[in-house]
Amino acid sequence: KMQIDVDKIWKFIREDQALSEIMTVIATLAVFLISIWLFLSRTSAGHWLPSKIENKPKHLCEVWFLQYGVAWISTMIIIIVFELYRAFDRIHYAVVLGGLAAPLYLQPILWPAWTGDEKVSLLDRYSFKANLWIAIFGFIGNYWYTHYFYNVLKASYTMKSWDINGVPFPMIMATHFYFTFYHTLSNMALRKVRTSFGAGACRTLFECVLVFAMSYMTAFMEALTISGFP
């Protein structure tokens, strides 16, 4: 039976120096964003998603990535909270994380109607191109840039797995469903800014700070959610 020590958690939040510094950075970024936002020139209400009329496949693809995000995030929460990973071996990791990535890879091929791509060829489907871009981007990041964490931050993976250039294969699969969600959220945030405010130096600065803030929050939340991983 899982028990949560609330007092221990609150003590950690109050006393941990690293967490205090992180929260200070987040608060500072929030102040910067609000300060710059006050000087922006609003031109319209803006929108988060692409126009369903002007670009239906892109609209439906982003909606699909968001909807599937609920599924894989819920699965990962269950695995982490209940510490199911303690019983995982390399096959479990490959099946679970590969299985979570599979619907995203297969959707453009088997279910193109979900993203309004059923009337065009595979190579012309927006969902296929979006998945291909994220797969390439994620593979390059894993194959080369993960070693930054190994060499500079002295991080390492302890999971039992088959590796590709020192990176567990299941983590490459996990990167795909993480990145489809992250990229969709970042697209939505930047689209909302660009369709709400007039172009100019203030908007550019706001976008730069916003991207940095989202990146910082993503790194923090990933570190926090896997902090109990052996």
Backbone as numpy.savetxt, mean C-alpha at the origin, in Angstrom:
# Nx Ny Nz CAx CAy CAz Cx Cy Cz
-6.01 -18.84 23.97 -6.85 -17.65 23.97 -5.97 -16.40 23.97
-6.28 -15.49 23.05 -5.49 -14.28 22.93 -5.94 -13.26 23.96
-4.99 -12.68 24.69 -5.27 -11.64 25.65 -4.47 -10.38 25.30
-5.13 -9.24 25.39 -4.49 -7.98 25.07 -4.28 -7.19 26.34
-3.04 -6.87 26.67 -2.71 -6.10 27.86 -2.79 -4.62 27.51
-3.94 -4.02 27.77 -4.17 -2.63 27.39 -3.22 -1.69 28.13
-3.00 -1.95 29.42 -2.10 -1.09 30.21 -0.69 -1.10 29.64
-0.23 -2.27 29.20 1.11 -2.39 28.63 1.21 -1.61 27.33
0.14 -1.65 26.55 0.12 -0.93 25.28 0.19 0.58 25.52
-0.63 1.07 26.47 -0.63 2.50 26.75 0.70 2.96 27.35
1.32 2.11 28.15 2.63 2.44 28.71 3.65 2.57 27.59
3.59 1.67 26.64 4.50 1.72 25.49 4.29 3.01 24.70
3.04 3.39 24.47 2.74 4.60 23.72 3.26 5.83 24.44
3.13 5.86 25.77 3.55 7.02 26.55 5.07 7.13 26.69
5.76 5.99 26.79 7.16 6.01 27.19 8.17 5.71 26.09
7.73 5.11 24.98 8.69 4.73 23.95 9.22 5.97 23.22
10.53 6.17 23.25 11.15 7.35 22.68 11.01 7.38 21.16
11.24 6.24 20.52 11.15 6.19 19.06 9.74 6.53 18.58
8.75 5.97 19.27 7.36 6.25 18.89 7.04 7.73 19.08
7.57 8.31 20.15 7.36 9.73 20.40 7.93 10.58 19.27
9.12 10.21 18.80 9.74 10.95 17.71 8.95 10.79 16.41
8.45 9.59 16.18 7.66 9.34 14.98 6.38 10.18 14.99
5.70 10.20 16.14 4.47 10.97 16.25 4.74 12.47 16.09
5.90 12.91 16.53 6.28 14.32 16.35 6.43 14.65 14.87
7.06 13.74 14.13 7.22 13.95 12.69 5.85 13.99 12.01
4.98 13.06 12.38 3.64 13.01 11.78 2.87 14.29 12.08
2.93 14.75 13.31 2.24 15.98 13.70 2.80 17.18 12.93
4.13 17.22 12.75 4.77 18.31 12.01 4.32 18.32 10.56
4.26 17.14 9.94 3.80 17.04 8.56 2.34 17.49 8.43
1.53 17.14 9.41 0.13 17.55 9.40 0.01 19.07 9.47
0.82 19.69 10.31 0.81 21.15 10.44 1.24 21.80 9.12
2.28 21.24 8.49 2.74 21.76 7.19 1.63 21.69 6.15
0.96 20.53 6.09 -0.09 20.35 5.10 -1.24 21.34 5.32
-1.65 21.49 6.56 -2.75 22.41 6.85 -2.35 23.85 6.53
-1.11 24.21 6.86 -0.62 25.57 6.61 -0.60 25.88 5.12
-0.09 24.93 4.31 -0.04 25.13 2.86 -1.45 25.15 2.28
-2.31 24.26 2.79 -3.69 24.16 2.30 -4.42 25.49 2.41
-4.13 26.27 3.43 -4.78 27.56 3.63 -4.50 28.54 2.50
-3.40 28.32 1.78 -3.01 29.23 0.70 -3.40 28.71 -0.69
-4.00 27.55 -0.75 -4.40 26.98 -2.03 -5.64 27.69 -2.57
-5.72 27.74 -3.89 -6.86 28.37 -4.55 -7.80 27.29 -5.07
-8.95 27.15 -4.42 -9.91 26.10 -4.80 -10.62 26.50 -6.09
-10.65 25.56 -7.03 -11.31 25.80 -8.30 -12.58 24.98 -8.49
-12.68 23.85 -7.74 -13.87 23.00 -7.84 -13.91 22.06 -6.64
-14.96 21.28 -6.56 -15.07 20.31 -5.47 -14.09 19.16 -5.64
-13.67 18.93 -6.90 -12.72 17.86 -7.17 -13.35 16.48 -7.06
-12.55 15.44 -7.36 -13.04 14.07 -7.25 -11.88 13.13 -6.92
-12.21 12.04 -6.23 -11.22 11.05 -5.80 -10.93 10.03 -6.89
-11.95 9.60 -7.60 -11.82 8.54 -8.60 -11.89 9.11 -10.00
-11.34 8.40 -11.00 -11.47 8.84 -12.39 -12.95 8.88 -12.78
-13.26 9.68 -13.76 -14.63 9.77 -14.24 -15.06 8.43 -14.84
-16.20 7.93 -14.38 -16.70 6.66 -14.91 -17.17 6.82 -16.35
-17.52 8.04 -16.72 -17.98 8.30 -18.09 -16.80 8.44 -19.04
-15.77 9.18 -18.62 -14.62 9.43 -19.48 -13.62 8.28 -19.50
-13.50 7.56 -18.41 -12.52 6.46 -18.35 -13.06 5.36 -17.44
-14.04 4.64 -17.93 -14.71 3.60 -17.14 -13.75 2.51 -16.67
-12.87 1.96 -17.53 -11.97 0.89 -17.06 -11.07 1.34 -15.90
-10.53 2.56 -15.99 -9.66 3.04 -14.92 -10.44 3.23 -13.64
-11.65 3.77 -13.76 -12.52 3.96 -12.59 -12.81 2.62 -11.93
-13.25 1.65 -12.72 -13.62 0.34 -12.16 -12.41 -0.41 -11.63
-11.24 -0.22 -12.26 -10.03 -0.90 -11.79 -9.64 -0.38 -10.41
-9.69 0.92 -10.21 -9.34 1.46 -8.91 -10.35 1.03 -7.85
-11.63 0.96 -8.23 -12.65 0.48 -7.29 -12.37 -0.97 -6.93
-12.00 -1.79 -7.91 -11.68 -3.20 -7.67 -10.48 -3.35 -6.75
-9.44 -2.57 -6.97 -8.27 -2.63 -6.10 -8.64 -2.26 -4.65
-9.51 -1.26 -4.49 -9.95 -0.86 -3.15 -10.79 -1.95 -2.50
-11.71 -2.51 -3.25 -12.57 -3.57 -2.71 -11.75 -4.79 -2.33
-10.81 -5.17 -3.19 -9.98 -6.33 -2.86 -9.06 -6.03 -1.69
-8.72 -4.75 -1.52 -7.90 -4.36 -0.39 -8.55 -4.74 0.93
-9.87 -4.62 1.00 -10.59 -5.00 2.23 -10.38 -6.48 2.51
-10.38 -7.30 1.46 -10.24 -8.75 1.62 -8.85 -9.12 2.12
-7.80 -8.62 1.46 -6.46 -9.04 1.86 -6.03 -8.41 3.18
-6.46 -7.19 3.45 -6.11 -6.57 4.73 -6.77 -7.34 5.88
-8.02 -7.74 5.69 -8.72 -8.53 6.72 -8.00 -9.84 6.96
-7.55 -10.47 5.89 -6.83 -11.74 6.00 -5.52 -11.56 6.76
-4.78 -10.51 6.42 -3.50 -10.26 7.09 -3.70 -9.92 8.56
-4.74 -9.19 8.88 -5.03 -8.87 10.29 -5.27 -10.14 11.08
-6.05 -11.05 10.52 -6.35 -12.32 11.20 -5.06 -13.12 11.42
-4.21 -13.18 10.39 -2.96 -13.94 10.49 -2.04 -13.37 11.56
-1.95 -12.02 11.61 -1.04 -11.37 12.56 -1.59 -11.38 13.97
-2.86 -11.00 14.13 -3.46 -10.90 15.47 -3.50 -12.25 16.16
-3.86 -13.28 15.43 -3.96 -14.61 16.02 -2.67 -15.42 15.88
-1.62 -14.75 15.37 -0.28 -15.35 15.27 -0.30 -16.69 14.53
-1.10 -16.75 13.49 -1.17 -17.98 12.70 0.14 -18.25 11.98
0.92 -17.19 11.73 2.18 -17.34 11.02 3.18 -18.21 11.78
2.98 -18.38 13.08 3.91 -19.20 13.86 3.91 -20.66 13.40
2.81 -21.07 12.79 2.71 -22.46 12.32 3.02 -22.57 10.83
3.38 -21.46 10.19 3.63 -21.47 8.75 5.02 -22.02 8.43
5.10 -22.79 7.37 6.39 -23.16 6.78 6.45 -22.51 5.40
7.45 -22.83 4.61 7.62 -22.17 3.32 6.44 -22.42 2.38
5.82 -23.59 2.50 4.67 -23.89 1.64 3.46 -23.04 2.05
3.23 -22.92 3.35 2.11 -22.09 3.83 2.26 -20.65 3.34
3.46 -20.09 3.50 3.69 -18.71 3.07 3.43 -18.56 1.58
3.94 -19.49 0.79 3.77 -19.41 -0.66 2.30 -19.52 -1.05
1.58 -20.42 -0.40 0.17 -20.63 -0.74 -0.67 -19.43 -0.29
-0.46 -18.96 0.93 -1.29 -17.86 1.47 -1.02 -16.57 0.72
0.25 -16.14 0.63 0.55 -14.87 0.00 0.41 -14.93 -1.52
0.79 -16.07 -2.10 0.56 -16.23 -3.53 -0.93 -16.29 -3.85
-1.69 -16.94 -2.96 -3.13 -17.02 -3.15 -3.80 -15.67 -3.05
-3.31 -14.80 -2.18 -3.87 -13.46 -2.05 -3.55 -12.59 -3.27
-2.40 -12.84 -3.89 -2.03 -12.07 -5.08 -2.72 -12.59 -6.34
-3.09 -13.86 -6.35 -3.62 -14.51 -7.56 -4.85 -13.82 -8.16
-5.86 -13.44 -7.37 -7.03 -12.78 -7.98 -6.69 -11.51 -8.74
-5.68 -10.78 -8.29 -5.28 -9.56 -8.99 -4.62 -9.89 -10.32
-3.77 -10.92 -10.34 -3.12 -11.33 -11.58 -4.12 -11.93 -12.58
-5.10 -12.69 -12.06 -6.02 -13.41 -12.93 -7.20 -12.59 -13.40
-7.55 -11.56 -12.68 -8.75 -10.77 -13.03 -8.75 -10.25 -14.46
-7.65 -9.65 -14.96 -7.68 -9.16 -16.33 -7.90 -10.25 -17.37
-7.51 -11.48 -17.02 -7.61 -12.60 -17.96 -8.97 -13.29 -17.85
-9.41 -13.57 -16.63 -10.62 -14.36 -16.42 -11.88 -13.53 -16.20
-11.73 -12.36 -15.60 -12.92 -11.56 -15.26 -12.76 -10.10 -15.71
-12.47 -9.87 -16.98 -12.26 -8.49 -17.45 -13.49 -7.60 -17.31
-14.67 -8.18 -17.24 -15.89 -7.38 -17.12 -15.94 -6.63 -15.78
-15.23 -7.13 -14.79 -15.21 -6.45 -13.49 -14.67 -5.04 -13.61
-13.77 -4.84 -14.58 -13.17 -3.51 -14.76 -13.54 -2.89 -16.11
-14.61 -3.41 -16.73 -15.08 -2.83 -17.99 -14.14 -3.03 -19.16
-13.30 -4.07 -19.11 -12.31 -4.31 -20.16 -12.66 -5.47 -21.08
-13.88 -5.98 -20.97 -14.21 -7.22 -21.68 -14.25 -7.07 -23.20
-14.36 -5.85 -23.70 -14.51 -5.64 -25.14 -13.19 -5.35 -25.85
-12.10 -5.34 -25.12 -10.80 -5.08 -25.75 -9.86 -6.25 -25.51
-8.79 -6.31 -26.29 -7.84 -7.41 -26.16 -7.10 -7.33 -24.83
-6.49 -8.43 -24.43 -5.81 -8.51 -23.13 -4.77 -7.40 -22.96
-3.95 -7.19 -23.99 -2.87 -6.21 -23.88 -3.38 -4.77 -23.81
-4.62 -4.55 -24.23 -5.20 -3.20 -24.19 -6.04 -2.96 -22.95
-6.19 -3.95 -22.11 -7.01 -3.80 -20.91 -6.27 -2.98 -19.86
-6.94 -1.98 -19.31 -6.31 -1.13 -18.31 -5.88 -1.94 -17.10
-6.72 -2.87 -16.67 -6.40 -3.68 -15.49 -5.15 -4.51 -15.72
-4.96 -5.00 -16.95 -3.76 -5.78 -17.27 -2.52 -4.89 -17.21
-2.61 -3.70 -17.81 -1.46 -2.79 -17.81 -1.14 -2.30 -16.41
-2.16 -2.06 -15.60 -1.93 -1.61 -14.22 -1.23 -2.70 -13.42
-1.69 -3.95 -13.56 -1.07 -5.06 -12.85 0.35 -5.31 -13.34
0.57 -5.18 -14.64 1.90 -5.41 -15.19 2.88 -4.36 -14.67
2.46 -3.10 -14.65 3.33 -2.03 -14.15 3.69 -2.26 -12.68
2.70 -2.59 -11.87 2.95 -2.79 -10.45 3.82 -4.02 -10.22
3.61 -5.07 -11.03 4.43 -6.28 -10.90 5.90 -5.97 -11.22
6.15 -5.19 -12.28 7.52 -4.83 -12.65 8.13 -3.93 -11.58
7.38 -2.92 -11.16 7.84 -1.98 -10.15 8.17 -2.71 -8.85
7.27 -3.61 -8.46 7.47 -4.36 -7.21 8.65 -5.31 -7.29
8.82 -5.97 -8.44 9.93 -6.91 -8.58 11.27 -6.19 -8.51
11.37 -5.05 -9.21 12.62 -4.28 -9.17 12.92 -3.83 -7.74
11.90 -3.34 -7.05 12.09 -2.90 -5.67 12.55 -4.03 -4.77
11.93 -5.19 -4.92 12.31 -6.34 -4.10 13.69 -6.87 -4.45
13.98 -6.98 -5.74 15.22 -7.61 -6.18 16.45 -6.78 -5.82
16.33 -5.45 -5.98 17.49 -4.59 -5.73 17.35 -3.77 -4.45
16.25 -3.06 -4.28 16.17 -2.06 -3.22 15.95 -2.63 -1.83
15.47 -3.88 -1.74 15.31 -4.49 -0.43 16.65 -4.58 0.29
17.73 -4.68 -0.46 19.05 -4.81 0.15 19.48 -3.53 0.87
18.81 -2.43 0.58 19.03 -1.20 1.36 18.66 -1.46 2.82
17.54 -2.13 3.03 17.10 -2.43 4.39 18.05 -3.44 5.06
18.59 -4.35 4.26 19.52 -5.32 4.81 20.82 -4.63 5.25
21.37 -3.79 4.39 22.70 -3.22 4.61 22.70 -1.98 5.49
21.70 -1.12 5.33 21.68 0.15 6.07 20.92 0.02 7.38
19.74 -0.58 7.33 18.91 -0.68 8.52 19.11 -1.99 9.29
19.92 -2.88 8.72 20.22 -4.18 9.34 18.96 -5.01 9.57
17.99 -4.83 8.68 16.76 -5.63 8.76 16.99 -6.98 8.08
16.13 -7.94 8.39 16.25 -9.25 7.77 14.93 -9.99 7.87
14.73 -10.93 6.97 13.57 -11.80 7.02 13.94 -13.08 7.75
13.06 -13.54 8.63 13.32 -14.77 9.35 12.41 -15.91 8.90
11.48 -15.60 8.02 10.51 -16.60 7.57 11.19 -17.68 6.72
10.67 -18.88 6.83 11.17 -19.98 6.01 10.57 -19.84 4.62
11.44 -19.80 3.61 10.93 -19.56 2.27 11.98 -19.84 1.21
11.51 -19.90 -0.03 12.40 -19.91 -1.17 12.72 -18.45 -1.50
14.00 -18.16 -1.74 14.42 -16.78 -1.95 14.75 -16.48 -3.41
14.59 -15.20 -3.77 15.05 -14.69 -5.05 15.96 -13.50 -4.74
17.25 -13.68 -4.96 18.25 -12.67 -4.62 18.14 -12.25 -3.15
17.93 -13.21 -2.29 17.88 -12.95 -0.86 16.54 -12.46 -0.35
15.54 -12.37 -1.22 14.21 -11.90 -0.82 13.24 -13.07 -0.91
12.51 -13.37 0.18 11.54 -14.47 0.14 10.53 -14.29 -0.99
10.34 -15.34 -1.77 9.40 -15.28 -2.90 7.99 -14.85 -2.47
7.45 -15.37 -1.34 6.11 -14.93 -0.93 6.01 -13.43 -0.69
7.12 -12.78 -0.27 7.08 -11.34 -0.05 6.97 -10.58 -1.36
7.49 -11.15 -2.43 7.32 -10.55 -3.75 5.85 -10.62 -4.14
5.21 -11.73 -3.82 3.77 -11.86 -4.07 2.98 -10.88 -3.21
3.37 -10.74 -1.95 2.67 -9.83 -1.04 2.82 -8.39 -1.50
3.99 -8.06 -2.06 4.22 -6.71 -2.54 3.16 -6.31 -3.56
2.72 -7.26 -4.37 1.78 -6.94 -5.44 0.45 -6.45 -4.88
-0.12 -7.20 -3.92 -1.41 -6.73 -3.43 -1.29 -5.52 -2.52
-0.15 -5.38 -1.85 0.09 -4.15 -1.09 0.16 -2.95 -2.04
0.93 -3.09 -3.11 1.17 -1.95 -4.00 -0.06 -1.56 -4.80
-0.90 -2.52 -5.19 -2.12 -2.13 -5.91 -2.98 -1.23 -5.02
-3.01 -1.52 -3.74 -3.78 -0.72 -2.80 -3.12 0.64 -2.56
-1.81 0.63 -2.33 -1.08 1.88 -2.09 -1.18 2.82 -3.29
-0.96 2.28 -4.47 -0.98 3.12 -5.66 -2.36 3.71 -5.89
-3.39 2.95 -5.61 -4.74 3.47 -5.76 -5.00 4.62 -4.79
-4.60 4.44 -3.54 -4.80 5.50 -2.55 -4.02 6.75 -2.92
-2.78 6.59 -3.38 -1.98 7.76 -3.76 -2.56 8.44 -4.99
-3.04 7.65 -5.95 -3.71 8.23 -7.12 -4.91 9.06 -6.70
-5.70 8.51 -5.78 -6.90 9.21 -5.32 -6.56 10.52 -4.63
-5.55 10.49 -3.78 -5.16 11.69 -3.05 -4.66 12.78 -3.99
-3.78 12.40 -4.91 -3.23 13.39 -5.84 -4.31 13.88 -6.80
-5.19 13.00 -7.22 -6.28 13.41 -8.13 -7.22 14.40 -7.44
-7.50 14.15 -6.17 -8.37 15.06 -5.42 -7.74 16.44 -5.33
-6.43 16.49 -5.09 -5.73 17.78 -5.00 -5.75 18.49 -6.35
-5.40 17.76 -7.40 -5.25 18.39 -8.71 -6.58 18.80 -9.33
-7.68 18.15 -8.93 -8.99 18.54 -9.47 -9.73 19.51 -8.56
-9.15 19.81 -7.41 -9.79 20.73 -6.46 -9.14 22.12 -6.44
-7.82 22.16 -6.73 -7.09 23.42 -6.57 -6.36 23.80 -7.86
-6.22 25.08 -8.07 -5.53 25.58 -9.24 -4.05 25.30 -9.19
-3.45 25.14 -10.38 -2.01 24.85 -10.47 -1.20 26.04 -9.98
-0.02 25.75 -9.45 0.85 26.81 -8.96 1.86 26.26 -7.99
2.72 27.13 -7.49 3.79 26.72 -6.58 3.24 26.12 -5.29
2.17 26.71 -4.76 1.59 26.20 -3.51 1.06 24.78 -3.68
0.38 24.55 -4.79 -0.16 23.20 -5.02 0.96 22.19 -5.21
2.00 22.58 -5.92 3.15 21.68 -6.11 3.79 21.34 -4.77
3.99 22.36 -3.94 4.58 22.13 -2.62 3.67 21.24 -1.78
2.37 21.49 -1.85 1.41 20.68 -1.09 1.49 19.22 -1.53
1.58 18.99 -2.83 1.67 17.62 -3.35 2.94 16.93 -2.86
4.06 17.67 -2.86 5.33 17.08 -2.41 5.26 16.67 -0.94
4.73 17.56 -0.12 4.61 17.26 1.31 3.62 16.12 1.52
2.54 16.11 0.75 1.53 15.06 0.87 2.12 13.69 0.52
2.88 13.62 -0.57 3.52 12.35 -0.97 4.48 11.88 0.11
5.28 12.81 0.65 6.22 12.44 1.72 5.46 11.94 2.95
4.37 12.64 3.31 3.58 12.24 4.49 2.97 10.86 4.30
2.42 10.60 3.11 1.82 9.29 2.85 2.88 8.19 2.89
4.06 8.49 2.34 5.15 7.50 2.35 5.59 7.21 3.78
5.72 8.24 4.57 6.16 8.09 5.96 5.13 7.29 6.76
3.85 7.62 6.58 2.80 6.90 7.29 2.74 5.44 6.88
2.95 5.18 5.59 2.93 3.80 5.11 4.07 3.00 5.74
5.26 3.58 5.76 6.41 2.90 6.37 6.17 2.65 7.86
5.62 3.65 8.53 5.35 3.51 9.97 4.31 2.41 10.24
3.22 2.42 9.48 2.16 1.44 9.71 2.64 0.03 9.38
3.45 -0.12 8.34 3.98 -1.45 8.03 4.87 -1.94 9.15
5.74 -1.06 9.64 6.62 -1.46 10.75 5.83 -1.80 12.00
4.80 -1.01 12.28 3.99 -1.24 13.48 3.23 -2.55 13.40
2.62 -2.83 12.24 1.79 -4.03 12.12 2.58 -5.33 12.14
3.87 -5.28 11.77 4.67 -6.51 11.77 5.69 -6.53 12.90
5.56 -5.59 13.84 6.55 -5.49 14.91 6.59 -6.73 15.80
5.50 -7.50 15.84 5.49 -8.70 16.67 5.93 -9.95 15.94
6.28 -9.77 14.66 6.69 -10.91 13.83 8.07 -11.39 14.29
8.26 -12.69 14.48 9.53 -13.20 14.99 10.69 -13.00 14.01
